[in-house]
PDB file of C-alpha atoms and ligand atoms in Angstrom:
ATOM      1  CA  UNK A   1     131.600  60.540 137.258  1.00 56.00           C
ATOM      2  CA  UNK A   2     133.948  58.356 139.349  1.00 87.00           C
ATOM      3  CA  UNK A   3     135.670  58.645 142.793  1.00 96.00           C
ATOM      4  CA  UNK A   4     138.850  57.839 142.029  1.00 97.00           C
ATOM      5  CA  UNK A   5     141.011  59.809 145.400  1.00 98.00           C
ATOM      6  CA  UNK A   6     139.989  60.989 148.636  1.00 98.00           C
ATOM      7  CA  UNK A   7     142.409  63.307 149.764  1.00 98.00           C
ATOM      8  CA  UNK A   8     142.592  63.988 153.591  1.00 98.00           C
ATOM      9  CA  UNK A   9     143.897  66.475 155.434  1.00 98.00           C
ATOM     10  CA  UNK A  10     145.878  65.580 158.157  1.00 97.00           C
ATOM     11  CA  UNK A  11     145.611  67.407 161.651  1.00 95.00           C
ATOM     12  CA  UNK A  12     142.268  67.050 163.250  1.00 95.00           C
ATOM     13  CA  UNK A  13     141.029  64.937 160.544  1.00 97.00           C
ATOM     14  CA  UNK A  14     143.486  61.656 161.051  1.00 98.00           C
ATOM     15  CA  UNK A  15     144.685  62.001 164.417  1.00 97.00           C
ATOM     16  CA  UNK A  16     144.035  65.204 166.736  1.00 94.00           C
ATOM     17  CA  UNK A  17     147.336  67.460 166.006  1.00 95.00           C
ATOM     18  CA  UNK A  18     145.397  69.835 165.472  1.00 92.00           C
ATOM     19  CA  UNK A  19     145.548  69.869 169.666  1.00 94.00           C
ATOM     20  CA  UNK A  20     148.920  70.095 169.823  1.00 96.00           C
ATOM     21  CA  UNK A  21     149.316  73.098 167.482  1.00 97.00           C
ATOM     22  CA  UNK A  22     146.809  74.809 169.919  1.00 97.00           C
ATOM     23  CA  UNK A  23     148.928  73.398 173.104  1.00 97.00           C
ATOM     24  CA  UNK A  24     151.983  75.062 171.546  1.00 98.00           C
ATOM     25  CA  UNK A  25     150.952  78.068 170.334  1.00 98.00           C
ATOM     26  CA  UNK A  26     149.297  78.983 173.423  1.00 98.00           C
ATOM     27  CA  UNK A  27     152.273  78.387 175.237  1.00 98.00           C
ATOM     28  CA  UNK A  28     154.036  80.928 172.895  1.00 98.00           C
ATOM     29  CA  UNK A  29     151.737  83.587 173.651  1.00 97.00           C
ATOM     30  CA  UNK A  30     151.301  83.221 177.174  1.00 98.00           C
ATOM     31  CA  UNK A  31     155.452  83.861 177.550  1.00 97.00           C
ATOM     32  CA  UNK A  32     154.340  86.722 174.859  1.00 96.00           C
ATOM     33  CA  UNK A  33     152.133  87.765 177.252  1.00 96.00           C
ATOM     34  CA  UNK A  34     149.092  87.652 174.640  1.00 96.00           C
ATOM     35  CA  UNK A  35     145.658  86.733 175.517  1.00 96.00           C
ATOM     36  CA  UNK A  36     145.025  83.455 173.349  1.00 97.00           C
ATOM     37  CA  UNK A  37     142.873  80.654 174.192  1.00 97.00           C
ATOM     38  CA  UNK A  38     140.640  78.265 172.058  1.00 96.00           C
ATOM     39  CA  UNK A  39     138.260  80.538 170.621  1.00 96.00           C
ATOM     40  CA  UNK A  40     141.592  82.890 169.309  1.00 96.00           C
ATOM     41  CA  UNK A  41     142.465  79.842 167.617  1.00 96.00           C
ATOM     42  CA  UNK A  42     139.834  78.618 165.567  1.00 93.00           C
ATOM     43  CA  UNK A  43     141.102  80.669 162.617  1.00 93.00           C
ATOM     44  CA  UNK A  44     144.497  79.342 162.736  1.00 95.00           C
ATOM     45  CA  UNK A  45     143.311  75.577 162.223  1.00 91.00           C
ATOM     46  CA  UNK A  46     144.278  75.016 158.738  1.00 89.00           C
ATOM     47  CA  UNK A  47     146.763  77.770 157.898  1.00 91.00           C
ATOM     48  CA  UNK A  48     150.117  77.883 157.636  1.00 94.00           C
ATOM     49  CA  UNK A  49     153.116  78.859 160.528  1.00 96.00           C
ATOM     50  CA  UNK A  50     153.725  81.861 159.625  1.00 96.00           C
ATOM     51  CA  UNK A  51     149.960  83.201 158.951  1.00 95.00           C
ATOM     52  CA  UNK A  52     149.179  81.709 162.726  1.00 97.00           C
ATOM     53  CA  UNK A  53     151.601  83.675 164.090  1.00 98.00           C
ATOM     54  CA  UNK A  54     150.473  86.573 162.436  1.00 97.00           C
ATOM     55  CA  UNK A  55     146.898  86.322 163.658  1.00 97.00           C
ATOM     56  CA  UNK A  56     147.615  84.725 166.991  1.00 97.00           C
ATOM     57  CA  UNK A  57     150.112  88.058 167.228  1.00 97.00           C
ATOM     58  CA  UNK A  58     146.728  89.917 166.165  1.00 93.00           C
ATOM     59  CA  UNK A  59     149.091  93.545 165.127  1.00 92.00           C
ATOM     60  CA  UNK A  60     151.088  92.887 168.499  1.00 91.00           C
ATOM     61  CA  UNK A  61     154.232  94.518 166.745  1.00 92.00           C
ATOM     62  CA  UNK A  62     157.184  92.253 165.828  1.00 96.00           C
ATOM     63  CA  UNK A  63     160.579  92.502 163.956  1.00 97.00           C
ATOM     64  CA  UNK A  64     161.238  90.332 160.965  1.00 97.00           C
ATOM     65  CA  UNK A  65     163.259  88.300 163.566  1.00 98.00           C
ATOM     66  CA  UNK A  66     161.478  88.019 166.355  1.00 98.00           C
ATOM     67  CA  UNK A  67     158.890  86.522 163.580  1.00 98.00           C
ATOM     68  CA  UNK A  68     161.359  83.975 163.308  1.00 98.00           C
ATOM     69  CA  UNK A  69     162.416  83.429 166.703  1.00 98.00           C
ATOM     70  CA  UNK A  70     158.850  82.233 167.547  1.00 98.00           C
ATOM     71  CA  UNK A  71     157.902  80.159 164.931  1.00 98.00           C
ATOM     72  CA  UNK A  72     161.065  78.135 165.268  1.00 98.00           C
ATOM     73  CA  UNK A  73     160.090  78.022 169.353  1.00 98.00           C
ATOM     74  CA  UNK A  74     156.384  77.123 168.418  1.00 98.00           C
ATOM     75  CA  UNK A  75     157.552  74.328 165.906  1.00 98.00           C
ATOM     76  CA  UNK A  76     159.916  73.356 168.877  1.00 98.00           C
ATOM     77  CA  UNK A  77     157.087  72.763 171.401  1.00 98.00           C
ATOM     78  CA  UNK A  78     154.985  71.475 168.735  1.00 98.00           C
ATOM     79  CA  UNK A  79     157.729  68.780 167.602  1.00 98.00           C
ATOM     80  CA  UNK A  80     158.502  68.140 171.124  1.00 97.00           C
ATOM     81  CA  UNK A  81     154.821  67.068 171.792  1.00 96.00           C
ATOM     82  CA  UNK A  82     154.757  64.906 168.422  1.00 96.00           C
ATOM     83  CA  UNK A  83     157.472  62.422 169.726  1.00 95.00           C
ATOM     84  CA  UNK A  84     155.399  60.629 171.724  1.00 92.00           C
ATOM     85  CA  UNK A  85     152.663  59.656 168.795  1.00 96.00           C
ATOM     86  CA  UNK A  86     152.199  56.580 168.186  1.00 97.00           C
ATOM     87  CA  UNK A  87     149.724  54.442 165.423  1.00 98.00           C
ATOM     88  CA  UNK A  88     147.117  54.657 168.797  1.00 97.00           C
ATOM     89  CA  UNK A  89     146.950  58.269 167.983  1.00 97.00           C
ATOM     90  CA  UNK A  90     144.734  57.792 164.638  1.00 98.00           C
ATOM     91  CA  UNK A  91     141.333  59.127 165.316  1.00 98.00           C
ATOM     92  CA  UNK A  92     138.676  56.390 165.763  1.00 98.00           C
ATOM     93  CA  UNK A  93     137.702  55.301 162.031  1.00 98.00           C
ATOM     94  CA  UNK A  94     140.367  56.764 160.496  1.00 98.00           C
ATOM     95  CA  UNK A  95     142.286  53.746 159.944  1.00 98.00           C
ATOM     96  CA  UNK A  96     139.333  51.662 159.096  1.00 98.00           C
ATOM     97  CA  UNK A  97     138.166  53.671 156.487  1.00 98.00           C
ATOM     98  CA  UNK A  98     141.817  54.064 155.028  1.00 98.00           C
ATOM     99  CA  UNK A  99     141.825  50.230 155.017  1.00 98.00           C
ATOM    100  CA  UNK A 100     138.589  50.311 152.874  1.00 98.00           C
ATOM    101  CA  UNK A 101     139.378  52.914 150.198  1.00 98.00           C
ATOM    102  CA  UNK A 102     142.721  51.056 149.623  1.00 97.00           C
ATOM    103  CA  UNK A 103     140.521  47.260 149.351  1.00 97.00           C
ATOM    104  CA  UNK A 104     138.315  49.505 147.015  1.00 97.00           C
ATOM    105  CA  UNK A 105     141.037  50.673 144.781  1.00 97.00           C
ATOM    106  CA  UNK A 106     140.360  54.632 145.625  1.00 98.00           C
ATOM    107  CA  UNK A 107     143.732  56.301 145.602  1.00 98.00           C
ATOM    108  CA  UNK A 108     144.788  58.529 149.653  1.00 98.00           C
ATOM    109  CA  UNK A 109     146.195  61.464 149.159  1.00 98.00           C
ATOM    110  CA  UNK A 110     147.054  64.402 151.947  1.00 98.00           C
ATOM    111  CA  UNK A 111     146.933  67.288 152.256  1.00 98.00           C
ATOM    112  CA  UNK A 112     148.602  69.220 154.491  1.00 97.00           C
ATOM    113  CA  UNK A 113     150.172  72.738 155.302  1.00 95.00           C
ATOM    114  CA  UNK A 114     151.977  71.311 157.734  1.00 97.00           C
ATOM    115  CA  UNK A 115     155.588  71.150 157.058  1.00 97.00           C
ATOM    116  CA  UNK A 116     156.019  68.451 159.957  1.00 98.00           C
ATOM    117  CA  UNK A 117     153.142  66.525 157.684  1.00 98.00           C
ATOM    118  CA  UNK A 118     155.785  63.608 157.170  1.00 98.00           C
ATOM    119  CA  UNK A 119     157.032  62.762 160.363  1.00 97.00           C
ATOM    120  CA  UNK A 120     153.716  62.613 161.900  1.00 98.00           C
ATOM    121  CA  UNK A 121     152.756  60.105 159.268  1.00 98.00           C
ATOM    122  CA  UNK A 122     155.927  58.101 159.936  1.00 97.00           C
ATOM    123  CA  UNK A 123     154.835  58.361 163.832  1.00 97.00           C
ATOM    124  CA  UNK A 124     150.954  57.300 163.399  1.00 98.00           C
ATOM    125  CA  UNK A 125     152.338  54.386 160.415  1.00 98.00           C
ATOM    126  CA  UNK A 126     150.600  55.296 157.918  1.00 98.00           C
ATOM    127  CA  UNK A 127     153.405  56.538 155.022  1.00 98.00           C
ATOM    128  CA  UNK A 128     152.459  52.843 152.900  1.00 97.00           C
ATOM    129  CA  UNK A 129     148.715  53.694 153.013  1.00 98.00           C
ATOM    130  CA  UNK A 130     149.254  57.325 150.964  1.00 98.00           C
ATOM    131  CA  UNK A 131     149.977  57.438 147.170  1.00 98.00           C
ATOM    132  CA  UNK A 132     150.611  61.095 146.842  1.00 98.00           C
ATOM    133  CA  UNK A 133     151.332  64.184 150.092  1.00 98.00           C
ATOM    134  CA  UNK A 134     151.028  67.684 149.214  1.00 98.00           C
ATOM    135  CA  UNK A 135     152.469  69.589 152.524  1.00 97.00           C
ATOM    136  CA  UNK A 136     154.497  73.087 153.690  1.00 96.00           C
ATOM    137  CA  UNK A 137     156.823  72.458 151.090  1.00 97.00           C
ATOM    138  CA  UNK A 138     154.991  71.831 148.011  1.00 97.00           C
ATOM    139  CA  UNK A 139     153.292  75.251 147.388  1.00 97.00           C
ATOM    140  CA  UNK A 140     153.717  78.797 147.480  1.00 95.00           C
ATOM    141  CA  UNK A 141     149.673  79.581 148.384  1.00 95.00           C
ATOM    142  CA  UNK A 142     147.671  78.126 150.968  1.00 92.00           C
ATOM    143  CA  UNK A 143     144.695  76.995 152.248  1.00 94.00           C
ATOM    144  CA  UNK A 144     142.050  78.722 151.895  1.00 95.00           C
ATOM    145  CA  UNK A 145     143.399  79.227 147.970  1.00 96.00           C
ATOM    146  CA  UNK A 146     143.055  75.324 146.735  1.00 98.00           C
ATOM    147  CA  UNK A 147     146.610  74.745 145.338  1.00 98.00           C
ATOM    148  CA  UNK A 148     147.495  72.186 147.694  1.00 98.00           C
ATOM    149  CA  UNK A 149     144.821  70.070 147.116  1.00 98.00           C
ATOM    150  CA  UNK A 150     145.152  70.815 143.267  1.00 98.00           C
ATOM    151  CA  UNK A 151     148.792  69.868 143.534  1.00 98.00           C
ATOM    152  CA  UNK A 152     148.080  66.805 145.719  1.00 98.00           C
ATOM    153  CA  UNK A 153     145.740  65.657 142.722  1.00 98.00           C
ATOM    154  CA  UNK A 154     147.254  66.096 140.234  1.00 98.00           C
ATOM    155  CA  UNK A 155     150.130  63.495 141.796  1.00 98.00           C
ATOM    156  CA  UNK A 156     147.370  61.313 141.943  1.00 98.00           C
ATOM    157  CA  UNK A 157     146.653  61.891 138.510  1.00 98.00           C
ATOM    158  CA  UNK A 158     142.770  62.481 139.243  1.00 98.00           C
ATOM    159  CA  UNK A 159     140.567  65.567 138.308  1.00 97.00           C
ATOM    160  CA  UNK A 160     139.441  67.423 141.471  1.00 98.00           C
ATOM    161  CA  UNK A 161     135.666  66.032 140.017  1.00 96.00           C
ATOM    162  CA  UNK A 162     136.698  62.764 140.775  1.00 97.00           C
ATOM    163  CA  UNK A 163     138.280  63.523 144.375  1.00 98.00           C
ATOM    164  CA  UNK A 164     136.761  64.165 147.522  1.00 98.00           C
ATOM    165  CA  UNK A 165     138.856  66.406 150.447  1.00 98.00           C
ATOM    166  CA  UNK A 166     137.985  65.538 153.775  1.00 98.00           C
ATOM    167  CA  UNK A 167     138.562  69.030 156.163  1.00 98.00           C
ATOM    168  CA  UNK A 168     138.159  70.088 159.667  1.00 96.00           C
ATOM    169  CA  UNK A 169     138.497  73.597 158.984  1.00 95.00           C
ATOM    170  CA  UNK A 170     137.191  76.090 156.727  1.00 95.00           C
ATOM    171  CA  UNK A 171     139.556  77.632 155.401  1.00 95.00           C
ATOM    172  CA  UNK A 172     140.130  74.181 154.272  1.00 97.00           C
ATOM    173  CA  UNK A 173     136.683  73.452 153.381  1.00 98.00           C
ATOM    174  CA  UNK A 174     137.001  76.811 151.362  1.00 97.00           C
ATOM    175  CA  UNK A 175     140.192  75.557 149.554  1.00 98.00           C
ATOM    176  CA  UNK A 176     138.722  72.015 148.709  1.00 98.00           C
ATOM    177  CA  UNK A 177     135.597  73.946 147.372  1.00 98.00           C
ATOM    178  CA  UNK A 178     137.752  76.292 145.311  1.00 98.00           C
ATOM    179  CA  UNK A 179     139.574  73.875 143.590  1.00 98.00           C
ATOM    180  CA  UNK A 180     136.188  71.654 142.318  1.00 98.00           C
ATOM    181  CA  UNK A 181     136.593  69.063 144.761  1.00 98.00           C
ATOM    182  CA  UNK A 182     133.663  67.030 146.411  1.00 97.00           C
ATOM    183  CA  UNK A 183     134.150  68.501 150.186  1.00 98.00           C
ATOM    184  CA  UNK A 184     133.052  66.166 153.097  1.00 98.00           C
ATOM    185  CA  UNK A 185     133.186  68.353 156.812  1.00 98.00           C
ATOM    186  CA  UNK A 186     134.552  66.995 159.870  1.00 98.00           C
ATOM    187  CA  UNK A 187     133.000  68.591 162.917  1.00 97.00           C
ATOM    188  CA  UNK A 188     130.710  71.295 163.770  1.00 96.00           C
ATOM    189  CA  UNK A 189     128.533  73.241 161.044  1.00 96.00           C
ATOM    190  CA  UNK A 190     129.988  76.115 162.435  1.00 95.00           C
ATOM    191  CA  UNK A 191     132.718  75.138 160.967  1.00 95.00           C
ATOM    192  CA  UNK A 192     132.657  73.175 158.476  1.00 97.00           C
ATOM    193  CA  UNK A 193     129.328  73.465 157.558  1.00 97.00           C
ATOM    194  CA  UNK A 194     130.099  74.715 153.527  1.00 97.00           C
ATOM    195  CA  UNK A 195     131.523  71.381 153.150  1.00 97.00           C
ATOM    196  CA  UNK A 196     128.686  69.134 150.731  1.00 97.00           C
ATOM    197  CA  UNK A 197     128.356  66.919 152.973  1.00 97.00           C
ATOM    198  CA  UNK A 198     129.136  66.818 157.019  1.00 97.00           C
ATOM    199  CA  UNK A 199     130.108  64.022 159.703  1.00 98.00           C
ATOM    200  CA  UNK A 200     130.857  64.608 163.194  1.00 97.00           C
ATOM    201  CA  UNK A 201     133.731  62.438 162.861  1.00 97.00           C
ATOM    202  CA  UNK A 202     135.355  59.738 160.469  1.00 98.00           C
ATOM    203  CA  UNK A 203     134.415  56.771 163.843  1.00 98.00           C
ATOM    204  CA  UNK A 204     132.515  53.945 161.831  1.00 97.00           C
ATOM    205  CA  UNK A 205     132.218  56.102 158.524  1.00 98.00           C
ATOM    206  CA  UNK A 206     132.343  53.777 155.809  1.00 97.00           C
ATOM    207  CA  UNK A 207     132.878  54.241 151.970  1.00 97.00           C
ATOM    208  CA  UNK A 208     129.267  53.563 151.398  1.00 96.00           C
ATOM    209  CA  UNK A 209     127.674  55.935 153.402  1.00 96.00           C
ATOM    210  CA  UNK A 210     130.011  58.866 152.124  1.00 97.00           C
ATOM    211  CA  UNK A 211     129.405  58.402 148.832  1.00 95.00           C
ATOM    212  CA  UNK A 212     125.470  57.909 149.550  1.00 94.00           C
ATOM    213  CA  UNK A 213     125.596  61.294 151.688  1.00 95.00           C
ATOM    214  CA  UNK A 214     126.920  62.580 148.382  1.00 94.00           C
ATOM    215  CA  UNK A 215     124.529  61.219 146.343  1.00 91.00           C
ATOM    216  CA  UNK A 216     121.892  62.840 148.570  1.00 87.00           C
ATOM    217  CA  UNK A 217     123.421  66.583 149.137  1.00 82.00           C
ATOM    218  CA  UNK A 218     121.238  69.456 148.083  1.00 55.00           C
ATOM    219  CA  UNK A 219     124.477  71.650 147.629  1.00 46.00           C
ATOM    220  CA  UNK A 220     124.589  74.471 146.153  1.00 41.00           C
ATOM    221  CA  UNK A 221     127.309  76.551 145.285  1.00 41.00           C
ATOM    222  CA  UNK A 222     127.483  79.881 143.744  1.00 32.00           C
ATOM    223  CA  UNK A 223     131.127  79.377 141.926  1.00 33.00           C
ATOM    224  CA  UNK A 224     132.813  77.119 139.815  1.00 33.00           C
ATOM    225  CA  UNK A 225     136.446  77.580 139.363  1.00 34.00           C
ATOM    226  CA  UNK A 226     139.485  77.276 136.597  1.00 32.00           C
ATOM    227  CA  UNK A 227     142.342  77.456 138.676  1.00 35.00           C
ATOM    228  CA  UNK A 228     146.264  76.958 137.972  1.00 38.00           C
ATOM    229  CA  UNK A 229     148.228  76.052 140.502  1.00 44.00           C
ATOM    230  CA  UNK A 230     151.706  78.063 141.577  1.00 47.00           C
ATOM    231  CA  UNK A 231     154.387  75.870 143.030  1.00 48.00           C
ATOM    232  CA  UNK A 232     157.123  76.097 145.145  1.00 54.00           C
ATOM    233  CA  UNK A 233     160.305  77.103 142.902  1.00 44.00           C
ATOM    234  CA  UNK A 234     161.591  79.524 140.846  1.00 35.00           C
ATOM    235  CA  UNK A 235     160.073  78.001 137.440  1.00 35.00           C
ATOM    236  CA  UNK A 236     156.690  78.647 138.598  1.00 33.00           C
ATOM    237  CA  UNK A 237     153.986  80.407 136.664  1.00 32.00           C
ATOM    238  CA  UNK A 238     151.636  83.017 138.054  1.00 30.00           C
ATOM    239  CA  UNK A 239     148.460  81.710 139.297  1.00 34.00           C
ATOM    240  CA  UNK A 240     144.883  82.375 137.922  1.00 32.00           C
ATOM    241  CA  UNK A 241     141.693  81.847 139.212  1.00 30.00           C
ATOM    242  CA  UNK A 242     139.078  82.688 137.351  1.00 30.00           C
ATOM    243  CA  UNK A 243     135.647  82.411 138.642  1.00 29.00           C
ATOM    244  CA  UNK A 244     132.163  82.174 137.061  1.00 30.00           C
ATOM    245  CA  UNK A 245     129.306  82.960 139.080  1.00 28.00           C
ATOM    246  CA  UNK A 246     126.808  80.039 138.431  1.00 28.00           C
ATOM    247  CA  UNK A 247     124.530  79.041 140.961  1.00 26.00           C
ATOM    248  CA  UNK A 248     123.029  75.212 139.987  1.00 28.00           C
ATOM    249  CA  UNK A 249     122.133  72.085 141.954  1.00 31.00           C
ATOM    250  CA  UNK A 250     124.346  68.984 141.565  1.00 34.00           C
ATOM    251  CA  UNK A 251     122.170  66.791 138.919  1.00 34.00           C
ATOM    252  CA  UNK A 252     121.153  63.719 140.471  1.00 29.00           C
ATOM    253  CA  UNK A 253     123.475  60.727 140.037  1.00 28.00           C
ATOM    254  CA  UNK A 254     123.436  59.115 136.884  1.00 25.00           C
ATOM    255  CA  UNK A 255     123.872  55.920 137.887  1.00 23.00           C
ATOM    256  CA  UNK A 256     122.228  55.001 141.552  1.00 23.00           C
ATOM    257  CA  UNK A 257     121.664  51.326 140.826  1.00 22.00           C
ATOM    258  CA  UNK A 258     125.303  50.793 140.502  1.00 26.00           C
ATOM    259  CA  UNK A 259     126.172  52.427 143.842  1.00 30.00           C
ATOM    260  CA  UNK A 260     122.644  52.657 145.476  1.00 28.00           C
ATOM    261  CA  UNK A 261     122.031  49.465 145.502  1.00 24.00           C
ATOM    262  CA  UNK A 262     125.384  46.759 144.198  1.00 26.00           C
ATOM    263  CA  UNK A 263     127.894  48.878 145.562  1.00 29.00           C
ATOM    264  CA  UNK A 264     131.184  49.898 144.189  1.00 29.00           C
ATOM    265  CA  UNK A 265     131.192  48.856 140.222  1.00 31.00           C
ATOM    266  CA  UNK A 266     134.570  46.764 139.132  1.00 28.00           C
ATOM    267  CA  UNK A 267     135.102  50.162 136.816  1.00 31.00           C
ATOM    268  CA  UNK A 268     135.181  52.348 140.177  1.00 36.00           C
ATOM    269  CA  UNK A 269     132.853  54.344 142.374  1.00 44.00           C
ATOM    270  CA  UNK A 270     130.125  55.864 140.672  1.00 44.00           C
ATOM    271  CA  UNK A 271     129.069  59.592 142.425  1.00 48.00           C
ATOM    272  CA  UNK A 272     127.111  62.527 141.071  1.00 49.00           C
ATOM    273  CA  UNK A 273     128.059  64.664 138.335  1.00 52.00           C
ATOM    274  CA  UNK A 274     130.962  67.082 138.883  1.00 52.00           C
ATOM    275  CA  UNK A 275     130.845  68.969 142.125  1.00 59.00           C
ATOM    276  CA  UNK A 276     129.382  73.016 141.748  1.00 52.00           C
TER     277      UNK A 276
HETATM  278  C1  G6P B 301     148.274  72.495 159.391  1.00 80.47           C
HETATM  279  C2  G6P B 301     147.624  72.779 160.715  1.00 80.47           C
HETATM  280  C3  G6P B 301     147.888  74.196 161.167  1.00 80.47           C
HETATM  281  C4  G6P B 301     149.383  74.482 161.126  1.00 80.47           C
HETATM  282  C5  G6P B 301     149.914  74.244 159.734  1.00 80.47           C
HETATM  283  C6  G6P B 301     151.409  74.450 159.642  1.00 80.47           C
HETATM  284  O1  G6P B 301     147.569  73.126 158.398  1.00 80.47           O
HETATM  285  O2  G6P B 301     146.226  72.575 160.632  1.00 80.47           O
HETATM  286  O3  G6P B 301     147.388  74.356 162.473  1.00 80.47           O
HETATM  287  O4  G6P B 301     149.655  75.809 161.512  1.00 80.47           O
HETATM  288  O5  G6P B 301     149.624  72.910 159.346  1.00 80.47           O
HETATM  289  O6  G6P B 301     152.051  73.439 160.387  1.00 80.47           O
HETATM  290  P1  G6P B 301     153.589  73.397 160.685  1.00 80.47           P
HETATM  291  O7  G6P B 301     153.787  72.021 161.284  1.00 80.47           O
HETATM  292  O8  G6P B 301     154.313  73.534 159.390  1.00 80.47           O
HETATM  293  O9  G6P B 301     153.894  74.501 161.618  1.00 80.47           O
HETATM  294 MG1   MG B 302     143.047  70.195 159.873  1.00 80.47          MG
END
């Protein structure tokens, strides 16, 4: 099997928004008057607006347009502290690395729920590095359900087999595994720790070593998945997911002298068999 993507997610994985959705949701619920602080937000790193506000409001009730109200006055502070990004806002290796999959031919995708996913791309520079973005506006169901990623690759034109997500949070991690992706964790096992594989950060991770931590990853998971995506729009189809519960160990790679020791092959990256 070959890597062919690596689809990232964007805040907290390429440059620390995932800060500034804290900063401005925390300013929200102190005028709220609603105890919130770092640990209350853990669960809302990954999900979308309107899910955040629902468990940052934690069954504090709230009219349909109060709902509204606040979300558009989070998104406000949370724009408001975007201006100022610039490209010295990428997180350390981020860059690099992006540099590297694109000399080594392996499509960037993202994927986002953010519906500010584009202008914070424009900000940090990096719009000619992606091939494909999956954001707030491409799907109906998000993270920890794996349609954005599933959408994301399929603009790529890859199976989710031949892609790796790279996730700071777990309901992403969760939505990467549910879709048949290769996972690779940014941060604390707490956290992230489901992923196959784990980094602290992406500072002075190179292509090499992610696919060798593949190689190497005793995962085991106890589903795979046949999943159909539901998009945003009115011609969509239901969504399915079907899951069978089989609990096997990756085989080992098929082909470690091509990546274990020569590197990338002209063909592509060789990794392990399809992720479980
Ligand atoms: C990302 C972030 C979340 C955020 C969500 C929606 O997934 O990790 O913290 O709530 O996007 O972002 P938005 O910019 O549309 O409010
Ligand atoms: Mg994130």
């Amino acid at each position: 099997m070959e890597i062919k993507a690596i689809i990232f997610d964007l805040d907290g994985v390429l440059t620390d928004t995932a800060e500034y959705h804290f900063l401005a949701w925390k300013r929200l619920a102190d005028e709220l008057g609603i105890p919130f602080d770092r640990q209350h937000n853990e669960p809302l790193r990954g999900v979308p607006r309107r899910r955040s506000l629902e468990l940052l409001l934690n069954g504090y009730p709230a009219t349909e347009e109060q709902m509204q109200e606040w979300m558009a006055r989070k998104n406000s502070y949370y724009v408001g502290l975007i201006q100022q990004m610039t490209p010295a806002d990428i997180l350390p290796g981020a860059l690099e690395l992006l540099k590297e999959l694109r000399r080594a031919g392996i499509k960037i995708g993202i994927g986002s729920a953010s519906k500010n996913t584009r202008t914070v791309l424009d900000r940090l520079h990096l719009m000619d590095y992606v091939a494909a973005i999956s954001d707030g506006y491409s799907v109906q169901r998000h993270k920890p359900m794996p349609d954005l990623f599933l959408h994301c690759a399929q603009q790529l034109d890859v199976d989710p087999g031949q892609a790796i997500v790279v996730e700071d949070a777990a309901s992403g991690v969760e939505a990467a595994l549910a879709g048949g992706f290769w996972v690779m964790g940014l941060g604390p096992e707490e956290r992230v720790g489901a992923a196959h594989i784990v980094f602290p950060s992406l500072e002075g991770v190179h292509l090499l070593d992610i696919l060798s931590a593949l190689r190497n990853t005793q995962h085991v998971s106890r589903f795979t998945h046949h999943v159909t995506i539901q998009k945003t729009g009115s011609s969509a189809k239901p969504s399915s997911i079907q899951r069978s519960s089989t609990t096997r160990k990756p085989s080992s790679p098929s082909a470690t002298a091509t990546w274990g020791r020569g590197g990338p092959s002209k063909r592509g990256i060789l990794a392990p068999d399809r992720p479980r």
